[in-house]
Short mmCIF file of C-alpha atoms in Angstrom, two decimals:
data_model
loop_
_atom_site.label_atom_id
_atom_site.label_comp_id
_atom_site.label_asym_id
_atom_site.label_seq_id
_atom_site.Cartn_x
_atom_site.Cartn_y
_atom_site.Cartn_z
CA MET I 1 -62.00 94.99 -12.16
CA ALA I 2 -60.62 95.30 -8.63
CA ARG I 3 -60.08 98.70 -7.08
CA GLU I 4 -56.65 98.96 -5.44
CA LYS I 5 -55.88 100.61 -2.12
CA ILE I 6 -52.36 100.98 -0.82
CA GLY I 7 -50.46 103.28 1.49
CA LYS I 8 -52.16 106.41 2.78
CA GLN I 9 -55.25 105.85 0.65
CA MET I 10 -56.07 102.80 2.75
CA SER I 11 -55.89 104.73 6.03
CA ALA I 12 -58.33 107.35 4.84
CA VAL I 13 -61.07 104.81 4.10
CA ALA I 14 -63.34 103.72 6.96
CA GLU I 15 -64.30 100.38 5.44
CA PHE I 16 -62.84 98.02 2.87
CA GLN I 17 -65.21 97.28 0.02
CA THR I 18 -65.81 93.99 -1.78
CA GLY I 19 -63.60 93.94 -4.86
CA GLU I 20 -60.85 96.18 -3.45
CA LEU I 21 -57.27 95.04 -3.94
CA LEU I 22 -55.11 95.50 -0.84
CA LEU I 23 -51.34 95.71 -0.92
CA GLY I 24 -51.37 94.91 -4.63
CA ASP I 25 -52.35 91.26 -4.05
CA PHE I 26 -55.24 90.66 -1.66
CA LEU I 27 -58.77 90.88 -3.06
CA VAL I 28 -61.48 91.67 -0.52
CA GLU I 29 -64.19 89.04 -1.01
CA ARG I 30 -66.59 89.90 1.82
CA VAL I 31 -67.06 90.79 5.48
CA LEU I 32 -66.73 87.73 7.74
CA GLY I 33 -67.92 89.37 10.93
CA GLN I 34 -67.48 92.21 13.35
CA GLY I 35 -65.95 92.48 16.80
CA GLY I 36 -64.32 94.86 19.24
CA MET I 37 -61.60 95.90 16.77
CA GLY I 38 -64.02 96.38 13.91
CA LYS I 39 -64.83 94.26 10.89
CA VAL I 40 -63.04 91.12 9.81
CA TYR I 41 -62.68 90.66 6.07
CA LEU I 42 -62.18 87.58 3.92
CA VAL I 43 -59.39 88.24 1.41
CA ARG I 44 -57.78 86.08 -1.26
CA SER I 45 -54.25 86.38 -2.56
CA GLN I 46 -54.22 86.92 -6.31
CA THR I 47 -50.74 85.37 -6.41
CA THR I 48 -51.26 82.16 -4.42
CA GLY I 49 -55.02 81.81 -4.04
CA ALA I 50 -54.61 81.58 -0.26
CA ARG I 51 -57.48 83.04 1.77
CA PHE I 52 -57.10 84.92 5.05
CA ALA I 53 -59.21 86.67 7.64
CA VAL I 54 -57.96 90.27 7.89
CA LYS I 55 -58.43 92.70 10.76
CA ARG I 56 -57.33 96.32 10.84
CA ALA I 57 -55.76 98.04 13.84
CA ARG I 58 -55.84 101.82 13.70
CA GLY I 59 -55.26 104.77 15.97
CA LEU I 60 -52.55 103.28 18.16
CA ARG I 61 -50.14 105.66 19.89
CA ASP I 62 -46.40 104.98 19.47
CA LEU I 63 -45.90 102.90 22.62
CA ASP I 64 -49.18 101.03 22.13
CA ARG I 65 -48.25 100.34 18.52
CA ARG I 66 -44.82 98.94 19.46
CA ASN I 67 -46.39 96.73 22.14
CA PHE I 68 -49.12 95.58 19.74
CA LEU I 69 -46.54 94.69 17.05
CA ALA I 70 -44.54 92.72 19.63
CA GLU I 71 -47.69 90.81 20.63
CA LEU I 72 -48.44 90.06 16.99
CA GLN I 73 -44.94 88.63 16.52
CA THR I 74 -45.45 86.48 19.64
CA TRP I 75 -48.75 85.24 18.20
CA ILE I 76 -47.04 84.32 14.91
CA ASP I 77 -44.29 82.47 16.80
CA LEU I 78 -46.70 80.34 18.87
CA PRO I 79 -46.76 76.63 18.04
CA GLU I 80 -49.77 75.23 16.22
CA HIS I 81 -52.61 74.30 18.58
CA GLU I 82 -56.19 73.22 17.90
CA ASN I 83 -57.57 76.01 20.10
CA LEU I 84 -55.59 78.85 18.53
CA VAL I 85 -56.21 80.55 15.21
CA PRO I 86 -52.78 81.08 13.64
CA CYS I 87 -51.70 84.56 12.68
CA ARG I 88 -49.78 84.14 9.44
CA PHE I 89 -48.38 87.66 9.01
CA PHE I 90 -49.10 91.34 9.45
CA ARG I 91 -48.31 94.47 7.49
CA SER I 92 -47.92 98.07 8.62
CA VAL I 93 -49.41 100.49 6.13
CA GLY I 94 -49.21 104.11 7.17
CA GLU I 95 -50.97 104.37 10.53
CA GLU I 96 -52.68 101.00 10.16
CA ILE I 97 -51.70 97.44 10.92
CA LEU I 98 -53.33 94.71 8.83
CA ILE I 99 -53.44 91.33 10.58
CA PHE I 100 -53.68 88.24 8.35
CA ALA I 101 -54.93 85.16 10.19
CA GLU I 102 -56.12 81.75 9.07
CA ILE I 103 -59.83 81.48 8.45
CA CYS I 104 -61.57 79.85 11.41
CA ARG I 105 -64.47 77.78 10.18
CA GLY I 106 -67.37 77.10 12.54
CA ARG I 107 -68.60 73.60 13.29
#
């Protein structure tokens, strides 16, 4: 059975765990990798079956957060291109921003 994390509970947890349900729909399957912003997780929508790479942005001050959200919207609005990984959507949850991007498969 999946453990669910939403709202403030999510912000208090340092890491997502395999089997957690995020935002009532997205099941954490595993860690894909790690970078400058932290870990990237593979999640699957329980509703549609779609899979996404999810990053978390935390600890942004008000102005930084507004600028970051504007950049995310710009990323979403970019046309499809073979050298860009599309950002499909993002969600603000408490102090965090969850970024849902297409999965980029290596060659």
